[in-house]
Amino acid sequence: MAELLVIEGLTKRFRGLVANNDVSFALAAGELRCIIGPNGAGKTTFISMISGHVVPTSGRILFKSRDITKLPVHLRARIGIGRKFQTPTVFDNLSVYENIELAVLATPTPSRGRHARIMRTLDLVRLAEQSDRMVGALAHGQRQWLEIGILLAGEAQLLLLDEPTAGMTAEETHSTGELLRRLVRELELSAIIIEHDINFIRDLKAPVTVLHLGRVLVEGSFADIERNEQVRSVYLGNA
Ligand SMILES: Nc1ncnc2c1ncn2[C@@H]1O[C@H](COP(=O)(O)OP(=O)(O)OP(=O)(O)O)[C@@H](O)[C@H]1O
Ligand SMILES: [Mg+2]
């Protein structure tokens, strides 16, 4: 698989604090990757540098072989980098359909193709039956899936998801895992998922990168990570 994203020696200092320290990382096209680590390890800072919300102190970010280290947020979104925050950024007083429509309108999709694209997106995130509902009336899980749909409608190829299952029921969490695996399989999307829910991570069956004190502590399969003594002592032992 070709590398979609390559990170070289990324460092972020906030005054005296080193939030990311010489992080190198690669993600293939069509790859799902989990990022775990203790609170304050630098996980959110890491994906904020990929989305452009935080400017690195040093290091490089390459997306499809292009150096995007200094590219502003909206231009990164346009080339396929979609960021989901913990609190969904959806319009409560519009319908599910209209929320997706707004995202499609921001793409070059010709007007005759828009409706089909909206419906296809709603199908992908299993919200077609909720199409006419006001977003304010959706369940917590459905709102999160809508936001993933908005990223898809905006033609994201790389999804950056910060704790997507926070606050979800066990059933919603399970459905979210299925949704992400399906998207990667059917659309060949790539995703970086920050999570604390160990059962969810295990079920994703994706490679895991462990961050600790701003550095990559170890990378590997979940089974490898779970057995790793260092990971157990800094994170899993008290998870
Ligand atoms: N804008 C900022 N200004 C100053 N310090 C910051 C800023 N953003 C993050 N930090 C600090 O950088 C470190 C890494 O924070 P970050 O939010 O990336 O961690 P995290 O791994 O996402 O943690 P959590 O699991 O709690 O979400 C922390 O010590 C945090 O306080
Ligand atoms: Mg965080």
CSV table of C-alpha atoms and ligand atoms in Angstrom, one decimal:
chain,number,residue,atom,x,y,z
A,1,MET,CA,0.0,0.0,0.0
A,2,ALA,CA,1.3,3.5,-0.9
A,3,GLU,CA,1.8,5.9,2.0
A,4,LEU,CA,-1.0,8.5,2.2
A,5,LEU,CA,0.5,10.4,5.2
A,6,VAL,CA,4.1,10.7,6.3
A,7,ILE,CA,5.1,12.6,9.4
A,8,GLU,CA,8.8,13.4,9.9
A,9,GLY,CA,10.2,14.4,13.3
A,10,LEU,CA,7.2,16.5,14.4
A,11,THR,CA,7.7,18.5,17.5
A,12,LYS,CA,5.2,20.9,19.2
A,13,ARG,CA,6.2,23.1,22.1
A,14,PHE,CA,3.7,25.1,24.1
A,15,ARG,CA,6.1,27.6,25.9
A,16,GLY,CA,8.2,25.2,28.1
A,17,LEU,CA,6.0,22.2,27.5
A,18,VAL,CA,6.9,19.7,24.8
A,19,ALA,CA,3.5,18.2,23.7
A,20,ASN,CA,4.9,16.2,20.8
A,21,ASN,CA,8.6,15.3,20.7
A,22,ASP,CA,10.2,14.2,17.4
A,23,VAL,CA,7.2,12.1,16.3
A,24,SER,CA,7.6,10.1,13.0
A,25,PHE,CA,4.7,8.2,11.6
A,26,ALA,CA,3.3,6.8,8.4
A,27,LEU,CA,-0.2,5.8,7.3
A,28,ALA,CA,-1.0,3.8,4.2
A,29,ALA,CA,-3.9,4.6,1.9
A,30,GLY,CA,-6.8,2.5,3.1
A,31,GLU,CA,-5.3,2.0,6.6
A,32,LEU,CA,-7.1,2.4,9.9
A,33,ARG,CA,-4.9,3.3,12.9
A,34,CYS,CA,-5.6,3.8,16.5
A,35,ILE,CA,-3.7,6.2,18.8
A,36,ILE,CA,-3.8,5.5,22.5
A,37,GLY,CA,-1.9,6.9,25.4
A,38,PRO,CA,-2.4,8.4,28.9
A,39,ASN,CA,-4.1,11.8,29.3
A,40,GLY,CA,-1.7,14.6,28.2
A,41,ALA,CA,0.4,12.2,26.0
A,42,GLY,CA,0.0,14.5,23.0
A,43,LYS,CA,-2.7,12.6,21.0
A,44,THR,CA,-5.0,15.6,20.3
A,45,THR,CA,-2.0,17.8,19.6
A,46,PHE,CA,-0.7,15.3,17.0
A,47,ILE,CA,-3.9,15.2,15.0
A,48,SER,CA,-4.4,18.9,15.3
A,49,MET,CA,-1.1,19.4,13.6
A,50,ILE,CA,-2.3,17.0,10.8
A,51,SER,CA,-5.5,19.0,10.4
A,52,GLY,CA,-3.7,22.3,10.6
A,53,HIS,CA,-5.3,23.6,13.8
A,54,VAL,CA,-2.0,23.6,15.6
A,55,VAL,CA,1.2,24.7,13.9
A,56,PRO,CA,4.2,22.5,14.5
A,57,THR,CA,7.4,23.9,16.1
A,58,SER,CA,9.5,21.7,13.8
A,59,GLY,CA,9.1,18.7,11.5
A,60,ARG,CA,7.3,17.9,8.3
A,61,ILE,CA,3.8,16.6,7.3
A,62,LEU,CA,3.5,15.0,3.8
A,63,PHE,CA,0.1,14.1,2.4
A,64,LYS,CA,0.1,12.3,-0.9
A,65,SER,CA,3.8,13.2,-1.1
A,66,ARG,CA,3.0,16.9,-0.9
A,67,ASP,CA,4.5,19.0,2.0
A,68,ILE,CA,1.4,20.4,3.7
A,69,THR,CA,3.2,21.5,6.9
A,70,LYS,CA,2.3,25.1,6.4
A,71,LEU,CA,-1.0,24.7,4.5
A,72,PRO,CA,-4.0,26.4,6.3
A,73,VAL,CA,-6.9,24.3,7.7
A,74,HIS,CA,-9.4,24.9,4.9
A,75,LEU,CA,-7.0,24.0,2.2
A,76,ARG,CA,-6.2,20.7,4.0
A,77,ALA,CA,-9.9,20.0,4.1
A,78,ARG,CA,-10.1,20.6,0.4
A,79,ILE,CA,-7.4,18.0,-0.4
A,80,GLY,CA,-9.1,15.4,1.7
A,81,ILE,CA,-8.2,15.7,5.4
A,82,GLY,CA,-11.4,15.7,7.5
A,83,ARG,CA,-11.3,16.4,11.2
A,84,LYS,CA,-13.9,15.4,13.7
A,85,PHE,CA,-13.8,17.1,17.1
A,86,GLN,CA,-15.2,15.5,20.3
A,87,THR,CA,-18.2,17.8,20.2
A,88,PRO,CA,-20.0,17.4,16.9
A,89,THR,CA,-20.1,20.5,14.7
A,90,VAL,CA,-23.6,20.0,13.2
A,91,PHE,CA,-26.6,22.3,12.7
A,92,ASP,CA,-29.3,21.3,15.2
A,93,ASN,CA,-32.1,23.3,13.6
A,94,LEU,CA,-31.6,21.8,10.1
A,95,SER,CA,-32.6,18.3,9.0
A,96,VAL,CA,-30.1,15.4,8.6
A,97,TYR,CA,-30.5,15.7,4.9
A,98,GLU,CA,-29.7,19.5,4.9
A,99,ASN,CA,-26.6,19.0,7.1
A,100,ILE,CA,-25.2,16.6,4.5
A,101,GLU,CA,-26.4,18.9,1.6
A,102,LEU,CA,-24.4,21.8,3.0
A,103,ALA,CA,-21.2,19.7,3.0
A,104,VAL,CA,-21.9,18.6,-0.6
A,105,LEU,CA,-22.5,22.1,-1.7
A,106,ALA,CA,-19.0,23.0,-0.6
A,107,THR,CA,-17.6,20.4,-3.1
A,108,PRO,CA,-17.5,20.7,-6.9
A,109,THR,CA,-20.3,18.1,-7.3
A,110,PRO,CA,-22.5,19.2,-10.2
A,111,SER,CA,-26.1,20.1,-9.1
A,112,ARG,CA,-27.6,17.1,-10.9
A,113,GLY,CA,-25.4,14.7,-8.9
A,114,ARG,CA,-26.0,16.3,-5.5
A,115,HIS,CA,-29.2,14.4,-4.4
A,116,ALA,CA,-27.6,11.0,-5.2
A,117,ARG,CA,-24.5,11.9,-3.4
A,118,ILE,CA,-26.4,13.0,-0.3
A,119,MET,CA,-28.4,9.8,-0.3
A,120,ARG,CA,-25.4,7.7,-0.8
A,121,THR,CA,-23.7,9.4,2.1
A,122,LEU,CA,-26.7,8.9,4.3
A,123,ASP,CA,-26.8,5.2,3.4
A,124,LEU,CA,-23.1,4.9,4.3
A,125,VAL,CA,-23.6,6.2,7.8
A,126,ARG,CA,-26.9,4.4,8.2
A,127,LEU,CA,-29.0,7.6,8.5
A,128,ALA,CA,-31.1,7.4,5.4
A,129,GLU,CA,-34.2,6.7,7.5
A,130,GLN,CA,-33.5,9.8,9.6
A,131,SER,CA,-33.1,12.0,6.6
A,132,ASP,CA,-36.0,14.4,7.4
A,133,ARG,CA,-35.4,14.6,11.2
A,134,MET,CA,-34.1,17.7,12.8
A,135,VAL,CA,-30.6,17.1,14.0
A,136,GLY,CA,-31.4,18.4,17.5
A,137,ALA,CA,-33.7,15.4,18.0
A,138,LEU,CA,-31.1,12.7,17.1
A,139,ALA,CA,-29.5,10.4,19.6
A,140,HIS,CA,-25.9,11.1,20.7
A,141,GLY,CA,-24.5,8.3,18.5
A,142,GLN,CA,-26.5,9.4,15.4
A,143,ARG,CA,-25.1,12.9,15.8
A,144,GLN,CA,-21.6,11.5,15.8
A,145,TRP,CA,-22.3,9.4,12.7
A,146,LEU,CA,-23.8,12.4,11.0
A,147,GLU,CA,-20.6,14.3,11.5
A,148,ILE,CA,-18.7,11.5,10.0
A,149,GLY,CA,-21.2,11.7,7.1
A,150,ILE,CA,-20.4,15.4,6.7
A,151,LEU,CA,-16.7,14.6,6.4
A,152,LEU,CA,-17.5,12.0,3.7
A,153,ALA,CA,-19.8,14.4,1.9
A,154,GLY,CA,-16.9,16.8,1.9
A,155,GLU,CA,-14.8,14.2,0.1
A,156,ALA,CA,-12.5,13.4,3.0
A,157,GLN,CA,-10.0,10.6,2.3
A,158,LEU,CA,-8.3,10.8,5.7
A,159,LEU,CA,-10.6,10.9,8.7
A,160,LEU,CA,-9.1,12.3,12.0
A,161,LEU,CA,-11.3,11.2,14.8
A,162,ASP,CA,-10.8,12.3,18.4
A,163,GLU,CA,-12.5,10.0,20.8
A,164,PRO,CA,-15.5,9.3,18.5
A,165,THR,CA,-17.2,6.9,21.0
A,166,ALA,CA,-17.0,9.2,24.0
A,167,GLY,CA,-20.4,9.2,25.7
A,168,MET,CA,-21.8,6.5,23.5
A,169,THR,CA,-23.8,3.4,24.8
A,170,ALA,CA,-22.1,0.0,24.3
A,171,GLU,CA,-24.4,-0.6,21.3
A,172,GLU,CA,-23.5,2.7,19.7
A,173,THR,CA,-19.8,2.1,20.3
A,174,HIS,CA,-20.1,-1.3,18.6
A,175,SER,CA,-21.9,0.2,15.6
A,176,THR,CA,-19.3,2.9,15.3
A,177,GLY,CA,-16.6,0.3,15.0
A,178,GLU,CA,-18.6,-1.5,12.3
A,179,LEU,CA,-19.1,1.8,10.5
A,180,LEU,CA,-15.5,2.7,10.5
A,181,ARG,CA,-14.4,-0.7,9.3
A,182,ARG,CA,-17.0,-0.6,6.5
A,183,LEU,CA,-15.9,2.8,5.3
A,184,VAL,CA,-12.3,1.8,5.1
A,185,ARG,CA,-13.3,-1.4,3.2
A,186,GLU,CA,-15.8,0.1,0.8
A,187,LEU,CA,-14.4,3.6,0.2
A,188,GLU,CA,-10.7,2.8,0.8
A,189,LEU,CA,-10.6,5.6,3.3
A,190,SER,CA,-7.9,6.0,5.9
A,191,ALA,CA,-8.5,7.0,9.5
A,192,ILE,CA,-6.6,7.9,12.6
A,193,ILE,CA,-8.7,7.3,15.6
A,194,ILE,CA,-7.8,8.4,19.1
A,195,GLU,CA,-9.6,6.3,21.7
A,196,HIS,CA,-9.6,5.3,25.3
A,197,ASP,CA,-12.1,2.5,25.1
A,198,ILE,CA,-10.0,-0.7,25.0
A,199,ASN,CA,-12.8,-3.0,23.9
A,200,PHE,CA,-13.5,-0.7,21.0
A,201,ILE,CA,-9.9,-0.7,20.0
A,202,ARG,CA,-9.6,-4.4,20.3
A,203,ASP,CA,-12.6,-4.9,18.0
A,204,LEU,CA,-11.3,-2.5,15.4
A,205,LYS,CA,-8.4,-5.0,14.7
A,206,ALA,CA,-6.3,-2.1,13.5
A,207,PRO,CA,-2.6,-1.3,14.2
A,208,VAL,CA,-2.1,0.8,17.3
A,209,THR,CA,0.4,3.6,18.0
A,210,VAL,CA,1.1,4.4,21.6
A,211,LEU,CA,2.0,7.9,22.5
A,212,HIS,CA,3.6,8.7,25.9
A,213,LEU,CA,5.0,12.1,27.0
A,214,GLY,CA,4.8,13.3,23.4
A,215,ARG,CA,6.8,10.5,21.9
A,216,VAL,CA,5.9,7.2,20.1
A,217,LEU,CA,6.4,4.6,22.7
A,218,VAL,CA,5.6,1.6,20.5
A,219,GLU,CA,3.6,0.6,17.4
A,220,GLY,CA,2.0,-2.8,16.6
A,221,SER,CA,-1.0,-4.9,16.6
A,222,PHE,CA,-3.4,-4.7,19.6
A,223,ALA,CA,-2.2,-8.1,20.7
A,224,ASP,CA,1.4,-6.9,20.7
A,225,ILE,CA,0.5,-3.7,22.5
A,226,GLU,CA,-1.5,-5.5,25.1
A,227,ARG,CA,1.5,-7.7,26.0
A,228,ASN,CA,4.0,-4.9,26.0
A,229,GLU,CA,5.4,-4.3,29.5
A,230,GLN,CA,6.1,-0.6,28.9
A,231,VAL,CA,2.6,0.0,27.6
A,232,ARG,CA,1.1,-1.9,30.5
A,233,SER,CA,3.1,0.2,33.0
A,234,VAL,CA,2.3,3.6,31.5
A,235,TYR,CA,-1.2,3.1,30.3
A,236,LEU,CA,-3.1,-0.2,30.1
A,237,GLY,CA,-2.2,-1.3,33.6
A,238,ASN,CA,-4.4,1.4,35.0
A,239,ALA,CA,-6.9,1.7,32.1
B,1,LIG,N1,-3.1,25.1,23.3
B,1,LIG,C1,-2.3,24.6,24.3
B,1,LIG,N2,-1.5,25.4,25.1
B,1,LIG,C2,-0.7,25.0,26.0
B,1,LIG,N3,-0.6,23.7,26.3
B,1,LIG,C3,-1.3,22.8,25.6
B,1,LIG,C4,-2.2,23.2,24.6
B,1,LIG,N4,-2.8,22.1,24.0
B,1,LIG,C5,-2.3,21.0,24.7
B,1,LIG,N5,-1.4,21.4,25.6
B,1,LIG,C6,-0.7,20.6,26.5
B,1,LIG,O1,0.0,19.6,25.7
B,1,LIG,C7,0.0,18.3,26.4
B,1,LIG,C8,-0.6,17.3,25.4
B,1,LIG,O2,-2.0,17.6,25.3
B,1,LIG,P1,-3.0,16.8,24.4
B,1,LIG,O3,-4.3,17.5,24.5
B,1,LIG,O4,-2.4,16.7,23.0
B,1,LIG,O5,-3.0,15.4,25.1
B,1,LIG,P2,-4.0,14.2,24.8
B,1,LIG,O6,-3.1,13.0,24.7
B,1,LIG,O7,-5.0,14.4,23.8
B,1,LIG,O8,-4.8,14.0,26.2
B,1,LIG,P3,-6.3,13.5,26.6
B,1,LIG,O9,-6.2,12.0,26.6
B,1,LIG,O10,-6.5,14.1,28.0
B,1,LIG,O11,-7.2,14.1,25.6
B,1,LIG,C9,-0.8,18.5,27.7
B,1,LIG,O12,0.2,18.7,28.7
B,1,LIG,C10,-1.6,19.7,27.5
B,1,LIG,O13,-1.8,20.4,28.7
B,2,MG,MG,-7.0,14.6,23.7
